[in-house]
Short mmCIF file of N, CA and C in Angstrom, two decimals:
data_model
loop_
_atom_site.label_atom_id
_atom_site.label_comp_id
_atom_site.label_asym_id
_atom_site.label_seq_id
_atom_site.Cartn_x
_atom_site.Cartn_y
_atom_site.Cartn_z
N MET A 1 -49.34 -29.70 -6.42
CA MET A 1 -49.61 -28.26 -7.52
C MET A 1 -49.28 -28.86 -8.71
N ASP A 2 -50.03 -28.46 -9.78
CA ASP A 2 -50.01 -29.02 -11.03
C ASP A 2 -49.16 -28.62 -11.83
N SER A 3 -48.70 -29.36 -12.62
CA SER A 3 -47.56 -28.96 -13.53
C SER A 3 -47.82 -29.36 -15.17
N LEU A 4 -47.21 -28.81 -16.07
CA LEU A 4 -47.28 -28.87 -17.58
C LEU A 4 -46.50 -30.05 -17.49
N LEU A 5 -46.45 -31.14 -18.64
CA LEU A 5 -45.67 -31.67 -18.66
C LEU A 5 -44.79 -30.97 -20.12
N GLY A 6 -43.25 -31.03 -20.27
CA GLY A 6 -42.63 -30.99 -20.96
C GLY A 6 -42.73 -31.82 -22.18
N PRO A 7 -42.30 -31.75 -24.00
CA PRO A 7 -42.28 -32.23 -24.67
C PRO A 7 -41.13 -33.71 -24.06
N ASP A 8 -40.42 -33.02 -23.68
CA ASP A 8 -39.01 -34.64 -23.17
C ASP A 8 -39.78 -35.62 -22.51
N LEU A 9 -40.69 -34.76 -21.74
CA LEU A 9 -41.32 -36.16 -20.65
C LEU A 9 -41.94 -37.20 -21.34
N PHE A 10 -43.21 -36.41 -22.37
CA PHE A 10 -43.79 -37.38 -23.10
C PHE A 10 -42.82 -38.31 -23.68
N VAL A 11 -41.87 -37.59 -24.44
CA VAL A 11 -40.97 -38.56 -25.32
C VAL A 11 -40.61 -39.64 -24.58
N ASN A 12 -40.20 -39.32 -23.30
CA ASN A 12 -39.09 -40.25 -22.41
C ASN A 12 -39.45 -41.02 -22.16
N ALA A 13 -41.24 -40.97 -21.89
CA ALA A 13 -42.18 -41.86 -21.27
C ALA A 13 -42.79 -42.89 -22.30
N SER A 14 -42.23 -42.49 -23.62
CA SER A 14 -42.70 -43.51 -24.77
C SER A 14 -41.22 -44.55 -25.29
N VAL A 15 -40.21 -43.89 -24.57
CA VAL A 15 -38.82 -44.59 -25.63
C VAL A 15 -38.06 -45.28 -24.19
N ALA A 16 -38.57 -44.47 -22.81
CA ALA A 16 -37.11 -44.89 -22.21
C ALA A 16 -37.73 -45.66 -20.70
N ALA A 17 -38.47 -46.66 -20.51
CA ALA A 17 -38.66 -47.59 -19.29
C ALA A 17 -38.27 -47.54 -18.33
N GLY A 18 -38.58 -47.07 -17.38
CA GLY A 18 -38.17 -47.18 -16.02
C GLY A 18 -37.44 -45.89 -15.78
N THR A 19 -37.79 -44.75 -16.18
CA THR A 19 -36.89 -43.72 -16.52
C THR A 19 -37.91 -43.01 -15.33
N PRO A 20 -37.12 -41.80 -14.43
CA PRO A 20 -37.74 -40.55 -13.89
C PRO A 20 -38.82 -40.16 -14.64
N PRO A 21 -39.01 -39.66 -16.10
CA PRO A 21 -39.43 -38.85 -17.03
C PRO A 21 -40.82 -39.96 -17.18
N GLU A 22 -40.77 -41.38 -17.65
CA GLU A 22 -41.71 -41.94 -17.83
C GLU A 22 -42.50 -42.31 -16.00
N HIS A 23 -41.95 -42.49 -15.57
CA HIS A 23 -42.62 -42.07 -13.73
C HIS A 23 -43.53 -40.97 -13.58
N VAL A 24 -42.76 -39.97 -14.02
CA VAL A 24 -44.10 -38.93 -13.63
C VAL A 24 -44.92 -38.81 -15.21
N VAL A 25 -44.81 -39.16 -16.18
CA VAL A 25 -45.42 -39.21 -17.24
C VAL A 25 -46.87 -40.12 -16.26
N ARG A 26 -46.51 -41.35 -16.07
CA ARG A 26 -47.46 -42.58 -15.67
C ARG A 26 -48.30 -41.97 -14.18
N ARG A 27 -47.81 -40.81 -13.38
CA ARG A 27 -48.46 -40.89 -12.25
C ARG A 27 -49.44 -39.70 -12.78
N VAL A 28 -48.64 -38.89 -13.67
CA VAL A 28 -49.91 -37.70 -14.15
C VAL A 28 -50.87 -38.18 -14.69
N LEU A 29 -50.97 -38.45 -16.38
CA LEU A 29 -51.39 -38.93 -16.96
C LEU A 29 -52.44 -40.09 -16.50
N GLY A 30 -51.89 -40.96 -15.71
CA GLY A 30 -52.74 -42.04 -14.86
C GLY A 30 -53.76 -42.13 -14.11
N LYS A 31 -54.20 -40.23 -13.82
CA LYS A 31 -55.18 -40.51 -12.88
C LYS A 31 -56.65 -40.00 -13.26
N PRO A 32 -57.31 -40.57 -12.53
CA PRO A 32 -58.35 -40.45 -13.33
C PRO A 32 -59.30 -38.99 -13.05
N GLY A 33 -60.34 -38.72 -13.49
CA GLY A 33 -60.79 -37.55 -13.56
C GLY A 33 -60.32 -36.58 -14.62
N LYS A 34 -60.25 -35.49 -14.13
CA LYS A 34 -59.41 -34.24 -14.74
C LYS A 34 -58.04 -34.63 -15.75
N LYS A 35 -57.90 -34.21 -17.16
CA LYS A 35 -56.95 -34.38 -17.82
C LYS A 35 -56.23 -33.06 -17.78
N PRO A 36 -55.10 -33.30 -18.03
CA PRO A 36 -53.97 -32.53 -17.79
C PRO A 36 -53.80 -31.72 -19.04
N LYS A 37 -53.48 -30.58 -18.86
CA LYS A 37 -53.50 -29.86 -19.87
C LYS A 37 -52.31 -29.99 -20.69
N THR A 38 -52.21 -29.61 -22.20
CA THR A 38 -50.89 -29.02 -22.65
C THR A 38 -51.14 -27.94 -24.04
N THR A 39 -50.22 -28.00 -24.82
CA THR A 39 -50.92 -27.35 -25.51
C THR A 39 -50.62 -27.83 -27.37
N ASP A 40 -50.85 -27.55 -28.56
CA ASP A 40 -50.60 -28.16 -29.92
C ASP A 40 -48.52 -28.29 -29.96
N TRP A 41 -48.18 -27.01 -29.07
CA TRP A 41 -46.37 -26.81 -29.21
C TRP A 41 -45.78 -27.66 -28.54
N VAL A 42 -46.15 -28.06 -27.47
CA VAL A 42 -45.63 -29.31 -26.66
C VAL A 42 -46.11 -30.84 -28.08
N LEU A 43 -47.59 -30.49 -28.53
CA LEU A 43 -47.36 -32.10 -28.77
C LEU A 43 -47.08 -32.04 -30.07
N ASP A 44 -46.28 -30.80 -30.88
CA ASP A 44 -45.58 -30.54 -32.13
C ASP A 44 -44.16 -31.27 -31.78
N ARG A 45 -43.61 -30.71 -30.38
CA ARG A 45 -42.32 -30.71 -30.38
C ARG A 45 -41.83 -32.65 -29.98
N VAL A 46 -42.87 -33.05 -29.55
CA VAL A 46 -43.40 -34.43 -29.04
C VAL A 46 -43.14 -35.47 -30.07
N GLN A 47 -43.83 -34.95 -30.99
CA GLN A 47 -43.91 -35.33 -32.43
C GLN A 47 -42.59 -35.57 -33.23
N ALA A 48 -42.38 -34.49 -33.28
CA ALA A 48 -41.11 -34.32 -34.09
C ALA A 48 -39.72 -35.31 -33.32
N MET A 49 -39.66 -35.71 -31.79
CA MET A 49 -39.12 -36.17 -31.21
C MET A 49 -38.85 -37.94 -31.24
N LEU A 50 -39.96 -38.22 -31.50
CA LEU A 50 -40.48 -39.81 -31.44
C LEU A 50 -39.86 -39.62 -33.25
N ALA A 51 -40.39 -38.93 -33.74
CA ALA A 51 -40.41 -39.65 -35.59
C ALA A 51 -38.32 -39.46 -35.74
N ALA A 52 -37.55 -38.87 -34.83
CA ALA A 52 -36.43 -38.20 -35.15
C ALA A 52 -36.05 -39.84 -33.77
N VAL A 53 -36.45 -40.05 -33.13
CA VAL A 53 -35.74 -41.55 -32.32
C VAL A 53 -35.40 -42.62 -33.16
N PRO A 54 -34.20 -43.16 -33.45
CA PRO A 54 -33.91 -44.11 -34.64
C PRO A 54 -34.79 -45.41 -33.98
N GLY A 55 -34.82 -45.59 -32.92
CA GLY A 55 -35.63 -46.83 -32.40
C GLY A 55 -37.02 -46.94 -32.37
N PHE A 56 -37.48 -45.46 -32.47
CA PHE A 56 -39.24 -45.69 -32.64
C PHE A 56 -39.71 -45.78 -34.15
N LYS A 57 -40.85 -47.03 -34.60
CA LYS A 57 -40.97 -47.34 -35.82
C LYS A 57 -42.23 -46.35 -36.26
N GLN A 58 -41.44 -45.15 -37.67
CA GLN A 58 -42.55 -44.57 -37.65
C GLN A 58 -43.58 -44.80 -37.48
N GLU A 59 -44.00 -46.18 -38.09
CA GLU A 59 -45.48 -45.97 -38.46
C GLU A 59 -46.53 -46.17 -37.08
N ALA A 60 -45.13 -46.10 -35.61
CA ALA A 60 -46.15 -46.18 -34.35
C ALA A 60 -46.30 -44.89 -33.82
N VAL A 61 -45.61 -43.97 -34.91
CA VAL A 61 -45.92 -42.27 -34.23
C VAL A 61 -46.89 -41.77 -34.42
N GLU A 62 -47.90 -41.94 -35.69
CA GLU A 62 -49.25 -41.68 -35.48
C GLU A 62 -50.13 -42.01 -34.26
N PRO A 63 -50.08 -43.26 -34.21
CA PRO A 63 -50.66 -44.03 -33.03
C PRO A 63 -50.51 -43.51 -31.62
N GLN A 64 -49.01 -43.20 -31.61
CA GLN A 64 -48.64 -42.81 -30.11
C GLN A 64 -49.34 -41.48 -30.07
N MET A 65 -49.00 -40.45 -30.83
CA MET A 65 -49.40 -39.14 -30.80
C MET A 65 -51.01 -39.44 -30.58
N LYS A 66 -51.55 -40.40 -31.24
CA LYS A 66 -53.19 -40.18 -31.41
C LYS A 66 -53.69 -40.69 -29.59
N LEU A 67 -52.90 -41.27 -29.10
CA LEU A 67 -52.53 -42.23 -27.91
C LEU A 67 -52.95 -40.84 -26.82
N ILE A 68 -51.48 -40.05 -26.74
CA ILE A 68 -51.27 -38.55 -25.84
C ILE A 68 -52.46 -38.01 -26.26
N ARG A 69 -52.92 -37.76 -27.08
CA ARG A 69 -53.73 -36.78 -27.23
C ARG A 69 -54.91 -37.33 -26.64
N ASP A 70 -55.09 -38.20 -26.65
CA ASP A 70 -56.20 -38.64 -25.77
C ASP A 70 -56.45 -39.00 -24.24
N LEU A 71 -55.39 -38.31 -24.11
CA LEU A 71 -55.34 -38.49 -22.55
C LEU A 71 -54.57 -37.08 -21.51
N VAL A 72 -54.87 -35.88 -23.01
CA VAL A 72 -54.73 -34.93 -22.39
C VAL A 72 -55.47 -33.58 -22.64
N GLU A 73 -55.73 -32.84 -22.27
CA GLU A 73 -56.66 -31.54 -23.00
C GLU A 73 -56.36 -30.98 -23.48
N ILE A 74 -55.96 -30.56 -25.06
CA ILE A 74 -55.42 -29.28 -25.52
C ILE A 74 -55.31 -27.70 -25.61
N VAL A 75 -54.74 -26.83 -24.84
CA VAL A 75 -55.11 -25.50 -24.78
C VAL A 75 -54.60 -24.73 -25.89
N PRO A 76 -54.94 -24.11 -26.74
CA PRO A 76 -54.79 -23.08 -27.94
C PRO A 76 -53.51 -21.44 -27.33
N LEU A 77 -52.70 -21.75 -27.93
CA LEU A 77 -51.34 -20.51 -27.88
C LEU A 77 -52.18 -19.39 -28.38
N LYS A 78 -52.22 -18.19 -28.04
CA LYS A 78 -52.04 -16.96 -29.03
C LYS A 78 -50.98 -17.32 -30.18
N SER A 79 -50.11 -17.18 -29.53
CA SER A 79 -48.65 -17.06 -30.90
C SER A 79 -47.89 -18.46 -30.99
N GLN A 80 -47.32 -19.22 -31.54
CA GLN A 80 -46.78 -20.08 -31.84
C GLN A 80 -45.20 -20.15 -31.84
N PRO A 81 -44.86 -20.44 -30.95
CA PRO A 81 -43.33 -19.99 -30.58
C PRO A 81 -42.49 -20.52 -31.67
N ALA A 82 -41.21 -20.44 -31.95
CA ALA A 82 -40.34 -21.24 -32.65
C ALA A 82 -39.97 -22.67 -32.16
N ALA A 83 -40.10 -24.05 -33.35
CA ALA A 83 -39.93 -24.99 -32.43
C ALA A 83 -38.81 -25.19 -31.83
N ASP A 84 -37.61 -24.59 -32.25
CA ASP A 84 -36.41 -24.75 -31.02
C ASP A 84 -36.57 -23.73 -29.99
N ALA A 85 -37.89 -22.98 -29.88
CA ALA A 85 -37.62 -21.92 -28.78
C ALA A 85 -38.23 -22.49 -27.83
N TRP A 86 -37.09 -23.68 -26.79
CA TRP A 86 -38.15 -24.44 -26.05
C TRP A 86 -38.54 -23.97 -24.22
N GLU A 87 -37.68 -22.92 -24.13
CA GLU A 87 -38.03 -21.53 -23.18
C GLU A 87 -39.03 -21.02 -23.60
N LYS A 88 -39.31 -20.24 -24.38
CA LYS A 88 -40.34 -19.62 -24.59
C LYS A 88 -41.78 -20.29 -24.76
N GLY A 89 -41.18 -21.32 -25.56
CA GLY A 89 -42.33 -22.64 -26.09
C GLY A 89 -43.45 -23.31 -24.37
N LEU A 90 -42.54 -23.40 -23.36
CA LEU A 90 -42.66 -24.02 -22.76
C LEU A 90 -43.32 -23.11 -21.51
N VAL A 91 -42.85 -21.94 -21.62
CA VAL A 91 -43.42 -20.39 -20.93
C VAL A 91 -44.58 -20.63 -21.25
N ALA A 92 -45.05 -20.27 -22.52
CA ALA A 92 -45.97 -19.72 -23.22
C ALA A 92 -47.40 -20.43 -22.68
N SER A 93 -46.74 -22.29 -23.20
CA SER A 93 -47.20 -23.28 -22.41
C SER A 93 -47.95 -23.26 -21.04
N ALA A 94 -47.47 -23.19 -20.52
CA ALA A 94 -47.96 -22.88 -19.07
C ALA A 94 -48.44 -22.25 -18.83
N LYS A 95 -48.62 -20.75 -19.54
CA LYS A 95 -49.83 -19.64 -19.11
C LYS A 95 -50.64 -19.74 -19.68
N ALA A 96 -50.90 -20.68 -20.85
CA ALA A 96 -52.07 -20.49 -21.61
C ALA A 96 -52.90 -21.44 -21.01
N THR A 97 -52.46 -22.72 -20.08
CA THR A 97 -53.03 -23.63 -19.69
C THR A 97 -53.18 -23.62 -17.89
N GLY A 98 -52.66 -21.88 -17.83
CA GLY A 98 -52.99 -21.22 -16.27
C GLY A 98 -51.91 -21.91 -15.17
N LEU A 99 -50.77 -22.41 -15.74
CA LEU A 99 -49.93 -23.38 -14.37
C LEU A 99 -48.65 -22.33 -14.58
N LYS A 100 -48.24 -23.05 -13.29
CA LYS A 100 -46.84 -22.19 -12.71
C LYS A 100 -45.59 -23.06 -13.15
N ARG A 101 -45.64 -23.97 -12.95
CA ARG A 101 -44.67 -25.27 -13.07
C ARG A 101 -44.30 -25.83 -14.24
N VAL A 102 -43.50 -25.80 -14.99
CA VAL A 102 -43.40 -26.79 -15.62
C VAL A 102 -41.97 -28.23 -15.22
N ILE A 103 -42.52 -29.18 -15.79
CA ILE A 103 -41.81 -30.37 -15.63
C ILE A 103 -41.01 -30.85 -16.84
N THR A 104 -39.90 -30.54 -16.99
CA THR A 104 -38.52 -31.00 -18.13
C THR A 104 -37.54 -31.17 -17.86
N ASP A 105 -37.03 -32.03 -18.42
CA ASP A 105 -35.57 -32.48 -17.66
C ASP A 105 -34.66 -32.04 -19.58
N HIS A 106 -35.01 -30.91 -20.21
CA HIS A 106 -34.36 -30.32 -21.28
C HIS A 106 -33.37 -30.19 -21.45
N PRO A 107 -32.41 -30.42 -21.54
CA PRO A 107 -30.88 -30.01 -21.33
C PRO A 107 -30.65 -28.79 -21.85
N ASP A 108 -31.25 -27.91 -22.65
CA ASP A 108 -31.33 -26.22 -22.54
C ASP A 108 -31.93 -25.74 -21.31
N LEU A 109 -32.62 -26.12 -20.60
CA LEU A 109 -32.99 -25.78 -19.30
C LEU A 109 -32.43 -26.37 -18.05
N ALA A 110 -31.71 -27.23 -18.06
CA ALA A 110 -30.99 -28.02 -16.62
C ALA A 110 -30.83 -26.74 -15.92
N ASP A 111 -30.07 -25.71 -16.27
CA ASP A 111 -29.63 -24.47 -15.00
C ASP A 111 -30.52 -23.45 -15.21
N LYS A 112 -32.32 -23.44 -15.54
CA LYS A 112 -33.10 -22.73 -15.25
C LYS A 112 -33.62 -23.41 -14.32
N THR A 113 -34.15 -22.50 -13.70
CA THR A 113 -35.19 -22.54 -12.27
C THR A 113 -36.54 -21.77 -12.66
N GLU A 114 -36.43 -20.59 -13.41
CA GLU A 114 -37.20 -20.09 -13.59
C GLU A 114 -37.64 -18.70 -14.92
N SER A 115 -38.48 -18.40 -15.22
CA SER A 115 -38.49 -17.84 -16.71
C SER A 115 -40.14 -16.69 -16.46
N ASP A 116 -40.01 -15.77 -16.72
CA ASP A 116 -41.36 -14.61 -16.75
C ASP A 116 -42.15 -15.88 -15.70
N GLY A 117 -42.17 -15.98 -14.50
CA GLY A 117 -42.36 -16.46 -13.56
C GLY A 117 -43.89 -18.09 -13.61
N VAL A 118 -43.06 -18.95 -14.48
CA VAL A 118 -42.67 -20.18 -14.48
C VAL A 118 -41.76 -20.67 -14.16
N LEU A 119 -42.06 -21.75 -13.21
CA LEU A 119 -40.92 -22.89 -12.43
C LEU A 119 -40.76 -24.21 -13.34
N PHE A 120 -39.35 -24.29 -13.73
CA PHE A 120 -38.63 -25.11 -14.62
C PHE A 120 -38.37 -26.52 -12.93
N ILE A 121 -38.89 -27.43 -13.17
CA ILE A 121 -38.87 -28.29 -12.40
C ILE A 121 -38.10 -29.74 -13.14
N SER A 122 -37.26 -30.36 -12.96
CA SER A 122 -36.88 -31.75 -13.13
C SER A 122 -37.77 -32.69 -12.96
N SER A 123 -37.41 -33.88 -13.83
CA SER A 123 -38.62 -35.30 -13.24
C SER A 123 -38.25 -35.76 -11.85
N GLU A 124 -37.21 -35.91 -11.74
CA GLU A 124 -36.46 -36.32 -10.62
C GLU A 124 -36.99 -35.85 -8.70
N ALA A 125 -36.96 -34.20 -9.18
CA ALA A 125 -37.43 -33.05 -8.24
C ALA A 125 -38.95 -33.35 -8.31
N TRP A 126 -39.48 -34.09 -9.24
CA TRP A 126 -41.04 -33.62 -8.75
C TRP A 126 -41.29 -34.77 -8.49
N LEU A 127 -40.78 -36.26 -8.78
CA LEU A 127 -41.50 -37.51 -8.21
C LEU A 127 -40.84 -37.31 -6.84
N VAL A 128 -39.53 -36.99 -6.00
CA VAL A 128 -39.36 -36.93 -5.15
C VAL A 128 -40.09 -35.73 -3.79
N GLU A 129 -41.02 -34.80 -4.52
CA GLU A 129 -41.58 -33.69 -3.82
C GLU A 129 -42.91 -34.29 -4.35
N GLN A 130 -43.36 -35.53 -4.69
CA GLN A 130 -44.63 -36.32 -4.91
C GLN A 130 -44.71 -37.61 -3.88
N THR A 131 -43.41 -38.24 -3.37
CA THR A 131 -43.25 -38.75 -2.83
C THR A 131 -42.74 -39.11 -1.49
N THR A 132 -42.70 -37.51 -0.65
CA THR A 132 -42.02 -36.95 0.18
C THR A 132 -43.24 -36.41 1.55
N PRO A 133 -43.25 -36.69 2.48
CA PRO A 133 -44.18 -37.36 3.32
C PRO A 133 -44.28 -35.74 3.56
N PRO A 134 -45.30 -35.13 3.93
CA PRO A 134 -45.43 -33.70 4.94
C PRO A 134 -45.01 -33.72 5.49
N PRO A 135 -44.59 -32.42 6.27
CA PRO A 135 -43.98 -32.28 7.77
C PRO A 135 -45.17 -32.93 8.76
N PRO A 136 -45.15 -32.90 9.68
CA PRO A 136 -45.86 -33.07 10.94
C PRO A 136 -46.52 -31.50 11.05
N PRO A 137 -47.74 -31.53 12.07
CA PRO A 137 -48.10 -30.20 12.28
C PRO A 137 -47.26 -29.80 13.32
N PRO A 138 -46.93 -28.59 13.77
CA PRO A 138 -46.80 -27.86 14.93
C PRO A 138 -46.82 -28.57 15.94
N MET A 139 -45.77 -28.82 17.08
CA MET A 139 -46.94 -29.14 18.10
C MET A 139 -47.65 -27.89 18.89
N ALA A 140 -48.65 -28.23 19.52
CA ALA A 140 -49.50 -27.59 20.41
C ALA A 140 -48.63 -27.22 21.74
N LYS A 141 -48.90 -25.97 21.74
CA LYS A 141 -48.38 -25.81 23.72
C LYS A 141 -48.89 -26.05 24.42
N LYS A 142 -48.50 -26.86 25.77
CA LYS A 142 -49.25 -27.52 26.71
C LYS A 142 -49.31 -26.29 27.85
N LYS A 143 -50.73 -26.69 28.20
CA LYS A 143 -50.92 -25.48 29.00
C LYS A 143 -50.51 -25.94 30.39
N SER A 144 -50.00 -25.19 31.16
CA SER A 144 -49.67 -25.79 32.42
C SER A 144 -50.06 -25.57 33.62
#
């Protein structure tokens, strides 16, 4: 099932190598073919967070954002939620992109599993889901 990447995953992938969010972004953005979808609301949060990270060089923000924008398809939102309205922004972004889930590790949403029909899943849970093999098919009944 496709999921929208929350902005914290983009940012963590940019600055925290080896973390579950970084692994999620590499798996999703590294797939050939169809680009993952996101919105300008998400990308604006990514840019603001990158600019706020003390160890991230300010002159690297724009090139990083260009790279991210080249890797995704940007879908317009009908209205722009406030910058600090994480739940509303991610739900609106998921709905605009036609997705039912958001991968996010945002601390304000840690206890949230669903909002307005959109599921929230952590990067760690998504990685477990992606790496767990499917159950075996049911055993066929033997004829006697």
